[in-house]
C-alpha positions as a printed NumPy array, in Angstrom:
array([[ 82.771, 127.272,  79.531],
       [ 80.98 , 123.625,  79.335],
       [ 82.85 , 120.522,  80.276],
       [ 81.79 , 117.08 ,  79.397],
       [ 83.59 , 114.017,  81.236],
       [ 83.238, 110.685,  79.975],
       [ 83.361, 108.114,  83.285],
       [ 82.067, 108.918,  86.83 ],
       [ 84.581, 106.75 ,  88.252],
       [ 86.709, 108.049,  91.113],
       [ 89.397, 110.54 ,  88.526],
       [ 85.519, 111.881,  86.775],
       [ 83.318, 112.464,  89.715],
       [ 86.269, 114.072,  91.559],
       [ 86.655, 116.289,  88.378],
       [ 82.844, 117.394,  88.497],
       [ 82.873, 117.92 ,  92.009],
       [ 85.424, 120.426,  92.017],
       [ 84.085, 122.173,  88.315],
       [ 80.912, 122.439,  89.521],
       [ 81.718, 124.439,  93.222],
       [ 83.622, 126.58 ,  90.716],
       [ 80.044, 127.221,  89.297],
       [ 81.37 , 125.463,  85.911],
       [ 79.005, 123.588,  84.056],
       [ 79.87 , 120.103,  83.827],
       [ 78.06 , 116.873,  82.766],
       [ 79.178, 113.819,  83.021],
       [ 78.378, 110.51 ,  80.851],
       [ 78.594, 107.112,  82.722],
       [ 77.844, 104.102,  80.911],
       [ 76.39 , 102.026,  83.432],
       [ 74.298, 102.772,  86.555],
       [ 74.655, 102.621,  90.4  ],
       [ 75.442, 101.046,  92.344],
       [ 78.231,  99.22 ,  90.12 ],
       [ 80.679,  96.987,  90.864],
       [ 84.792,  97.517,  89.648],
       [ 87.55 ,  95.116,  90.322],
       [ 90.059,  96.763,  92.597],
       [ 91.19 ,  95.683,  96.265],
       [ 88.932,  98.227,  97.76 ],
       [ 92.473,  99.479,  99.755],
       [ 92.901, 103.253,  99.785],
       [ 96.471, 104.741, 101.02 ],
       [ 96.82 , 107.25 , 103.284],
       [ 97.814, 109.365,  99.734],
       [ 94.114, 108.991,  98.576],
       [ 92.702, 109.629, 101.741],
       [ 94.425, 112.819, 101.407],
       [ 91.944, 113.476,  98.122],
       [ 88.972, 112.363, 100.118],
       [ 89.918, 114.813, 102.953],
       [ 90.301, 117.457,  99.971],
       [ 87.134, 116.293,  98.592],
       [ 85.108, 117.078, 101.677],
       [ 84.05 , 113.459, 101.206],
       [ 82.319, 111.989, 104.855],
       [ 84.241, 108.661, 105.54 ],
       [ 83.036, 107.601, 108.894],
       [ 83.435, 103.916, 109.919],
       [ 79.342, 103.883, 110.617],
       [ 78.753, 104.47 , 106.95 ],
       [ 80.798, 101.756, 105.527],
       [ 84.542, 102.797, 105.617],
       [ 87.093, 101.108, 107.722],
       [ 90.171, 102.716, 109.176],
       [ 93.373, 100.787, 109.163],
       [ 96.942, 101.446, 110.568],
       [ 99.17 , 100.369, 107.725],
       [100.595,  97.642, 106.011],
       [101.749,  94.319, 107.408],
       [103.766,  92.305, 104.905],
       [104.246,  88.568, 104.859],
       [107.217,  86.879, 102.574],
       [110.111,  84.162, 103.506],
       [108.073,  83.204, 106.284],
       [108.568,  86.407, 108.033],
       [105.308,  88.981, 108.846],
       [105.93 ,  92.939, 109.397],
       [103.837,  95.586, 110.717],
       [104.55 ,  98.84 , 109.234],
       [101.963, 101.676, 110.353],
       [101.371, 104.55 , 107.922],
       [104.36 , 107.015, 108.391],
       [103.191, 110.463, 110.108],
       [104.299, 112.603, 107.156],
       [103.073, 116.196, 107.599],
       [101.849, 116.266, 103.841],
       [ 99.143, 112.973, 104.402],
       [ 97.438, 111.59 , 107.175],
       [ 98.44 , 108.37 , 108.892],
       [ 95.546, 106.137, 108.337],
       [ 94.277, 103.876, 105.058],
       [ 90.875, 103.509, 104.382],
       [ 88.832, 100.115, 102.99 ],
       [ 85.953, 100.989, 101.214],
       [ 84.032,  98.725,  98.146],
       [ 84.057, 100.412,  94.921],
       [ 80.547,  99.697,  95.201],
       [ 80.003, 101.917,  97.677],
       [ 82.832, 104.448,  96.836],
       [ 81.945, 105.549,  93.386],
       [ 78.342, 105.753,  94.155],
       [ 79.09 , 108.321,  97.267],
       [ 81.774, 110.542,  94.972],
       [ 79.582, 110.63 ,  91.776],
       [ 76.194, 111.841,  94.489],
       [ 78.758, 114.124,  96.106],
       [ 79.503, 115.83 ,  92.818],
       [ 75.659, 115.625,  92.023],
       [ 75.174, 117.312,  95.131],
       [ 77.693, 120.05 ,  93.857],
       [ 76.127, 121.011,  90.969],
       [ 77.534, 118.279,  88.629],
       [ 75.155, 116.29 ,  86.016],
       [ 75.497, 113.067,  86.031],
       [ 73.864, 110.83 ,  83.421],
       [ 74.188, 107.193,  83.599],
       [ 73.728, 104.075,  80.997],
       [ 74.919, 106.524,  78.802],
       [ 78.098, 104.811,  76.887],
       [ 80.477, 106.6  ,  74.984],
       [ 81.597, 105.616,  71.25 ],
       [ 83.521, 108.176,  70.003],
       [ 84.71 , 111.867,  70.745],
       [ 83.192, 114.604,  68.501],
       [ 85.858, 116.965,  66.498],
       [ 84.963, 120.236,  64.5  ],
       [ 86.623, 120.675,  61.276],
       [ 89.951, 122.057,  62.218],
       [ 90.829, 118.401,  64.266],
       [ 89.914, 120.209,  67.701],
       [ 87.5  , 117.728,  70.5  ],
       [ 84.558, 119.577,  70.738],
       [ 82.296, 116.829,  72.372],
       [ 81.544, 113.293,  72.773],
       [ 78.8  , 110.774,  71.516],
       [ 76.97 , 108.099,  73.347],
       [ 74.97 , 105.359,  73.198],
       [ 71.659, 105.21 ,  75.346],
       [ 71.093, 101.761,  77.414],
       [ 68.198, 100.733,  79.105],
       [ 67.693,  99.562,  82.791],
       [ 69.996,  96.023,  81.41 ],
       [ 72.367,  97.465,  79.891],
       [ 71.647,  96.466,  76.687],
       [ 71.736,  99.654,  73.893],
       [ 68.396, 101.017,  72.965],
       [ 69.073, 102.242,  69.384],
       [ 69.346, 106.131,  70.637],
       [ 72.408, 107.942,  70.082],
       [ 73.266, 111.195,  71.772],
       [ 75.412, 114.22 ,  70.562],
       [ 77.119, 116.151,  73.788],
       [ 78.986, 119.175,  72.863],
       [ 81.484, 120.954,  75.326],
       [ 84.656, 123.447,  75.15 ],
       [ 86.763, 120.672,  77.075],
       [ 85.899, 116.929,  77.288],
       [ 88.094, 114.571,  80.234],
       [ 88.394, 111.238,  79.638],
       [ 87.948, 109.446,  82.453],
       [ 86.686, 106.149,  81.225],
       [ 89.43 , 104.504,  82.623],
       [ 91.916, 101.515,  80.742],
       [ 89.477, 100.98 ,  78.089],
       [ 89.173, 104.635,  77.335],
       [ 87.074, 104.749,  74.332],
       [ 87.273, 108.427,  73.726],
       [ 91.053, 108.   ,  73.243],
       [ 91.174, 105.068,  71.314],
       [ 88.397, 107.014,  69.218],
       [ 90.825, 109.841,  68.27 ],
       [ 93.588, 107.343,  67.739],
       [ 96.14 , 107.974,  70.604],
       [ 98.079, 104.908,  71.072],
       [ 98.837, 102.774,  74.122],
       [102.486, 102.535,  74.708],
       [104.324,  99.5  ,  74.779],
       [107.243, 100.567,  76.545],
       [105.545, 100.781,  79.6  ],
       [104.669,  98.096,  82.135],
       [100.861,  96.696,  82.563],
       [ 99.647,  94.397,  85.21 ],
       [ 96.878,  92.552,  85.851],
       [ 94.881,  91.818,  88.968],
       [ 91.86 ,  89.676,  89.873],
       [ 89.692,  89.135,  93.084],
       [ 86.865,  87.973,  95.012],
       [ 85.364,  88.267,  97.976],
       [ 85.419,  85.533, 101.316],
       [ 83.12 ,  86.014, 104.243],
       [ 85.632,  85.225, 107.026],
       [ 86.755,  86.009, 110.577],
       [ 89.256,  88.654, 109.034],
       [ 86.849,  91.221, 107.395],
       [ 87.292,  93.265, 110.791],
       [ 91.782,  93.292, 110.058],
       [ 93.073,  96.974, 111.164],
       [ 95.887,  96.25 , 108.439],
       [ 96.222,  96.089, 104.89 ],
       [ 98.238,  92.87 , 104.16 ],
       [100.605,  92.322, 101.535],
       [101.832,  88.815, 100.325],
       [104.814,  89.512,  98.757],
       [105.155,  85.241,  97.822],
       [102.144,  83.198,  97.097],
       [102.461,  79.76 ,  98.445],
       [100.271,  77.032,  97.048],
       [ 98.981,  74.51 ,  98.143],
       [101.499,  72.464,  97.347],
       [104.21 ,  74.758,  98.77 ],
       [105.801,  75.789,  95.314],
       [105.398,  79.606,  94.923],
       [103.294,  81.086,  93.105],
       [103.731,  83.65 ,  90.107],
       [102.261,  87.239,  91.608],
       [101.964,  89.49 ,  94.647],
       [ 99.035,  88.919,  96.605],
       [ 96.685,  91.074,  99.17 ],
       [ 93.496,  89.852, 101.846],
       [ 91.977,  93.293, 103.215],
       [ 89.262,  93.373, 105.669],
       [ 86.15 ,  94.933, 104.479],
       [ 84.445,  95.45 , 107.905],
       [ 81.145,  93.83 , 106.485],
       [ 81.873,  89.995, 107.354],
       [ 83.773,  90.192, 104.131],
       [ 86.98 ,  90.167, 103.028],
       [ 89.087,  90.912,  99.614],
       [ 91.225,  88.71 ,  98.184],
       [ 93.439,  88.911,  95.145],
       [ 96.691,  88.965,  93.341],
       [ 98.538,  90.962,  91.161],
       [101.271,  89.855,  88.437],
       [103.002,  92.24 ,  86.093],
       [104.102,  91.878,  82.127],
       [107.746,  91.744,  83.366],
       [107.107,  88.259,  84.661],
       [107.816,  85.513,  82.095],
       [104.398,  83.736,  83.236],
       [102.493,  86.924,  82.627],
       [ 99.753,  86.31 ,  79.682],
       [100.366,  82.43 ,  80.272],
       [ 97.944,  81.51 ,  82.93 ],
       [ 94.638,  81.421,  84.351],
       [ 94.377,  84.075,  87.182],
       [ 91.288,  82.579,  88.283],
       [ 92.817,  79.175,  89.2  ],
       [ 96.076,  80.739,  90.476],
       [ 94.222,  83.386,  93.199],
       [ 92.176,  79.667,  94.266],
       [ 95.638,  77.559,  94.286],
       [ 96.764,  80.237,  96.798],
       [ 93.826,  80.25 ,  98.57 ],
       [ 93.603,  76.495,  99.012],
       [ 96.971,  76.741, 101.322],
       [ 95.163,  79.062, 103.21 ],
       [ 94.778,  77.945, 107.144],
       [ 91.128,  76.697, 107.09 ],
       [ 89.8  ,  78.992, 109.808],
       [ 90.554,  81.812, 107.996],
       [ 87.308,  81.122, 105.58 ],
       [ 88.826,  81.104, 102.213],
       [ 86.974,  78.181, 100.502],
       [ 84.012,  77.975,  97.642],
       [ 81.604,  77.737, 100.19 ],
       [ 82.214,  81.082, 101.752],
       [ 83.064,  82.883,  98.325],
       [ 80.564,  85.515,  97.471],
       [ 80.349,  86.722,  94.006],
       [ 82.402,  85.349,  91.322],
       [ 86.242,  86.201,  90.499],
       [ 86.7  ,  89.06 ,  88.639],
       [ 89.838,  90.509,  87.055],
       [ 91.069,  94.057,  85.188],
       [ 94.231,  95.104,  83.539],
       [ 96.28 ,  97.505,  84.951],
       [ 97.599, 100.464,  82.514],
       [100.923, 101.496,  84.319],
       [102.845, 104.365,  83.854],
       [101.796, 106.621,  81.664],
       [100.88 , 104.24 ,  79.135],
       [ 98.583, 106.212,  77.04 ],
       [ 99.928, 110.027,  76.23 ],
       [ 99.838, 112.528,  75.415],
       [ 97.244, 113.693,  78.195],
       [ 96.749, 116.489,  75.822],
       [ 95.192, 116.971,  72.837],
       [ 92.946, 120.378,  71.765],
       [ 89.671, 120.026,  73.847],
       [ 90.469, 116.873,  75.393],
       [ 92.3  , 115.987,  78.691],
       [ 93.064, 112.389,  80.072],
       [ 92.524, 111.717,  83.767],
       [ 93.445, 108.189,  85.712],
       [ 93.646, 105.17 ,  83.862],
       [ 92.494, 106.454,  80.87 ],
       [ 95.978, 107.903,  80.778],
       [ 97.651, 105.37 ,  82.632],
       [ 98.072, 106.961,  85.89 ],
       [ 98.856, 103.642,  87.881],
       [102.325, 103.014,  89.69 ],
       [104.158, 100.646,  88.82 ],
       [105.682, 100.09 ,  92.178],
       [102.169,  98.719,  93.956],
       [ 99.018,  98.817,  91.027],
       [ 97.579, 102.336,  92.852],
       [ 95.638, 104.079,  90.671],
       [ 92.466, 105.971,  92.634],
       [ 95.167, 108.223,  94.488],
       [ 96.586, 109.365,  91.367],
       [ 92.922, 108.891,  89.369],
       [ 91.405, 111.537,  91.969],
       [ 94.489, 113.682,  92.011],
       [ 94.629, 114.036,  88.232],
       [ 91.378, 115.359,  88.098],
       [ 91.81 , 117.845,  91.074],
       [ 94.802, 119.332,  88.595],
       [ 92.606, 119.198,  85.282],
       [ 89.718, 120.814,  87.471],
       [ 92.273, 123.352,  88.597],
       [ 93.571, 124.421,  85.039],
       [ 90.013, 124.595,  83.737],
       [ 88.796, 126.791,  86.478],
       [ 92.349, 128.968,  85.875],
       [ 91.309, 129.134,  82.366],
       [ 88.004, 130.17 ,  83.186],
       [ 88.785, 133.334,  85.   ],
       [ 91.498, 134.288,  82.539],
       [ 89.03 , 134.149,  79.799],
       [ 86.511, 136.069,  81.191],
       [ 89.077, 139.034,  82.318],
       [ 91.112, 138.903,  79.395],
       [ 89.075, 137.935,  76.517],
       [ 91.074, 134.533,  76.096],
       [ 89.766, 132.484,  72.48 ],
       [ 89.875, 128.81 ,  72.757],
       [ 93.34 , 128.484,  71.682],
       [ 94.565, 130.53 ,  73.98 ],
       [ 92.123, 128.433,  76.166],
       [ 94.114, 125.108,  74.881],
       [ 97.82 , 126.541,  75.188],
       [ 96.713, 126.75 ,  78.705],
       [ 94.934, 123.464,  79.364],
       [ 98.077, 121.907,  77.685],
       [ 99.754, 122.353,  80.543],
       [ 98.367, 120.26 ,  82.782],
       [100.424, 116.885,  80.36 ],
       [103.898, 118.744,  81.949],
       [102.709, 119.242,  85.468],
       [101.199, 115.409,  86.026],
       [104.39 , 114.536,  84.369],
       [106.19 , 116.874,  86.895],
       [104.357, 115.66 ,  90.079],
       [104.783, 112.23 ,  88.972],
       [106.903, 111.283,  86.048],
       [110.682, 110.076,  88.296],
       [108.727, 108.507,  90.517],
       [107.101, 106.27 ,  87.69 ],
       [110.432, 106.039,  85.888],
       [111.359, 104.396,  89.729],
       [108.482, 102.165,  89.439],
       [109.544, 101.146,  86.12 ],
       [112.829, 100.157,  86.614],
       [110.998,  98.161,  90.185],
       [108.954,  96.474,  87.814],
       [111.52 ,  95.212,  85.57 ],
       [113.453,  93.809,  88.696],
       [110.61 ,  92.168,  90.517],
       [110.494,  90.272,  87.827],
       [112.773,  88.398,  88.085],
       [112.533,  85.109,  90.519],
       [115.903,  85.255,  91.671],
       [116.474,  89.2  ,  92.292],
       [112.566,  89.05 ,  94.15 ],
       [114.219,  86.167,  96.534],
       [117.504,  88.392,  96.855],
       [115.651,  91.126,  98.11 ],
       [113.076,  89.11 , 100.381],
       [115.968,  87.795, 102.004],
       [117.586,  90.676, 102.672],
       [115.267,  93.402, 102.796],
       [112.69 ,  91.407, 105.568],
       [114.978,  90.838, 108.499],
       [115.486,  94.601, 109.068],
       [112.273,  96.375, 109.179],
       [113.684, 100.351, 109.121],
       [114.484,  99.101, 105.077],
       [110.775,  97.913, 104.969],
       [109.333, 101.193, 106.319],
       [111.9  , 102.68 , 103.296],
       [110.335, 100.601, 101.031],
       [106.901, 100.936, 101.671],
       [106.981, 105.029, 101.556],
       [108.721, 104.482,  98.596],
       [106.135, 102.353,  96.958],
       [103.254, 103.868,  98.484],
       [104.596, 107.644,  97.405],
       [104.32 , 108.928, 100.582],
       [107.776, 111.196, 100.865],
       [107.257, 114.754, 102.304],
       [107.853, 117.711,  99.542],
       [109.879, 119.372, 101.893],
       [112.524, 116.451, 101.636],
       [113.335, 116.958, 105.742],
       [113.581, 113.706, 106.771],
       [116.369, 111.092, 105.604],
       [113.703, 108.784, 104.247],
       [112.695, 111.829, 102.224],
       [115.929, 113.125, 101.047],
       [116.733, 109.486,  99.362],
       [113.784, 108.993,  97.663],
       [114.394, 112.63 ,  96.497],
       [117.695, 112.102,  95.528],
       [116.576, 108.757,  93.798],
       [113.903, 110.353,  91.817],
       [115.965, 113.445,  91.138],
       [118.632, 110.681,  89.612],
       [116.527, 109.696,  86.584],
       [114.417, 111.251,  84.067],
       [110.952, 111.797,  84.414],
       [108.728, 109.401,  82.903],
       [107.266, 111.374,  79.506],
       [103.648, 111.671,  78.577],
       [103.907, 112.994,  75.653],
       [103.229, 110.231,  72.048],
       [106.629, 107.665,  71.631],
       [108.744, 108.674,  68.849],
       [107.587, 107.483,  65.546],
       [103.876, 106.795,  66.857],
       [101.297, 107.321,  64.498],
       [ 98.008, 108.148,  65.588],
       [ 95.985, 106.201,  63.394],
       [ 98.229, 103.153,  63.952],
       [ 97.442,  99.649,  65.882],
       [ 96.318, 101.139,  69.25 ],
       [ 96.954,  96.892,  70.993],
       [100.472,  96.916,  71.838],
       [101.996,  93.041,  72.927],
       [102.007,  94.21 ,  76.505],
       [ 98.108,  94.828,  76.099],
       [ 97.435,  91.964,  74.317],
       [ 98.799,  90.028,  76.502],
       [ 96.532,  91.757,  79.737],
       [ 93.599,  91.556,  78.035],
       [ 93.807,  87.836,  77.297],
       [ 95.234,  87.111,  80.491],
       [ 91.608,  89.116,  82.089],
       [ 89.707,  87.324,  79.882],
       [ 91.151,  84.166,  81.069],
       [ 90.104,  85.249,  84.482],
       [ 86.733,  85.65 ,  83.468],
       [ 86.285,  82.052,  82.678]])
């Protein structure tokens, strides 16, 4: 069996890595070249740690990672320092690592596996055979710039895993639409040398005061990269009416401004420019099955809605979708298994992602829809901040890091909670038709508000 994955971002280089120790071969397409830079706040939880662990990944602080104990959250004038919870499932440390740094190391550690990995190679479109079924994918070549080159390339495969994240090109290709009913975020950041790139937390504004004092629309975060710099950037999600409205550039340097000075978060110490992404939430794009094609990460919308995480669930995706291939694998060589049989397998892997994570997004959904609100957010600032045992609730919560084994009272509510609503689905909204308008007003609305940011 040949698989092709399109995207050697954190959910397609885990992927590879795993395929190729099963002695599966497995190339994967990645349309621009390393080192490469991705807008994210460079914060890993303790949950993707876990996948690094898994991975057989080295993180050592000498080779650019940087431990930290937890979060420490500042709102209503108030600051709390929550370590990581010692849950027996994850370990109790974060990690900070650049994406430029990150992605390189997983996409060489597949490499080093067995995977191929070809870069500046930019998928258009995902190959069919006559009877509807993906059967490959086709890409552009670039050069050394970037810039195409006028060669086209034909990859063929019995699976293909999209894993080219929220603008997924091989699903938009086939038609499988992005779902409006589900919330989207956007984020933007920069980078500030400053005294705090050596921080031992990850800290969470959950109010952005200006400069002027009035709050500002969004949830904010400064994490300490360990290399004189550190991240900076806010979050604001489509269930807040001034989502799609404003200029995320000028808001992250309004919040900045009412910085204290020493801190180092001015033009002059800004290094590189401010960059922003959209955020596709909660299943956004299903199903994450079709025949011969599987969606990993963003490119299915595998971000929570409760705090914008998405390499966690990115790199556990993949582990699954590696999993069910490799299953598939054996079965076919023992029993003589035809590539439906193949595909009534592979399909799945939709129902267990939605399994492992579907309440838990329905949770985040309903958080979403709250949050938005000005005067519920101050309700629960207010009450929630004074007693820090609800905090340490509420960050587990967020961060999904409740023990299986539901032993602990922490665990057994969130248990109970997600047990209390339906799972979020990932299979295609009623009605949807796959040839239909693939921008929902949700998306529209992101992708103006990013290119806003980009300004």
């Amino acid at each position: 069996m040949k698989v092709l994955i399109v995207g050697a971002g954190p959910a397609g280089s885990t992927a590879a890595y795993y395929l190729a120790k099963a002695g599966i071969p497995v190339t994967v397409l990645e349309k621009t070249s390393f080192p490469r830079e991705k807008v994210c706040g460079d914060g890993l939880t303790p949950r993707a740690v876990r996948e690094i662990q898994k991975l057989g990944l080295p993180h050592a602080e000498d080779q650019g990672w940087r431990r930290n104990k937890g979060l420490r959250l500042i709102a209503g004038g108030r600051t709390l320092e929550l370590p990581w919870p010692e849950v027996a499932d994850f370990p109790d440390y974060g990690l900070i690592r650049t994406r430029l740094g990150f992605d390189e190391e997983l996409a060489r550690h597949a490499q080093a596996a067995g995977a191929i990995v070809l870069e500046r190679h930019s998928v258009t479109e995902a190959l069919r055979n006559n009877d509807g079924r993906v059967v490959g994918a086709r890409a552009a070549v670039l050069d050394d710039a970037g810039r195409k080159t006028g060669e086209t390339r034909d990859f063929h495969a019995d699976v293909v895993l999209a894993a080219d994240g929220n603008s997924t090109r091989t699903a938009v290709s086939l038609g499988l639409p992005k779902r409006d009913d589900r919330p989207i975020g956007v984020a933007v950041r920069t980078y500030f040398t400053s005294p705090r790139h050596n921080d031992d937390w990850m800290e969470g504004w959950l109010e952005l005061p200006g400069k002027s004092g009035k709050p500002l629309p969004g949830y904010g975060w400064v994490f300490g990269v360990g290399d004189g710099t550190s991240n900076v950037g806010l979050g604001i999600l489509n269930s807040s009416r001034e989502f799609g409205k404003l200029d995320y550039k000028q808001v992250l340097r309004e919040w900045t401004a009412g910085m204290p000075t020493e801190w180092g978060f001015t033009p002059d110490n800004q290094v590189g420019e401010i960059r922003g992404a959209a955020l596709p939430m909660g299943f956004n794009r299903t199903p994450h099955f079709a025949p011969g094609l599987m969606l990993l990460g963003d490119a299915g919308g595998m971000v929570s809605p409760f705090n914008g995480e998405g390499i966690s669930y990115a790199m556990e995706s993949a582990r699954y979708a590696a999993q069910f291939i490799v299953d598939a694998e054996s079965r076919s060589r023992s029993a003589g298994w035809t590539s439906k049989d193949t595909d009534a397998h592979l399909a799945r892997y939709a129902d267990y992602v939605r399994d492992q994570w579907g309440s838990h997004f329905t949770l985040g959904r309903m958080f979403a829809a709250l949050i938005g609100k000005p005067a519920v957010m101050k309700l629960a600032l207010r009450t929630g901040m004074p007693i820090p045992w609800l905090m340490k609730f509420v960050v587990r919560m967020l961060a999904n890091l409740a023990d299986p084994s539901a032993k602990g009272f922490e665990d057994r509510v969130i248990r109970v909670l997600e047990l209390l609503v339906p799972a979020t689905s990932n299979m295609a909204p009623r009605g949807a038709s796959p040839q239909g308008s693939l921008a929902a007003p949700q998306a529209s609305l992101a992708e103006s508000a990013v290119s806003a940011s980009k300004r």
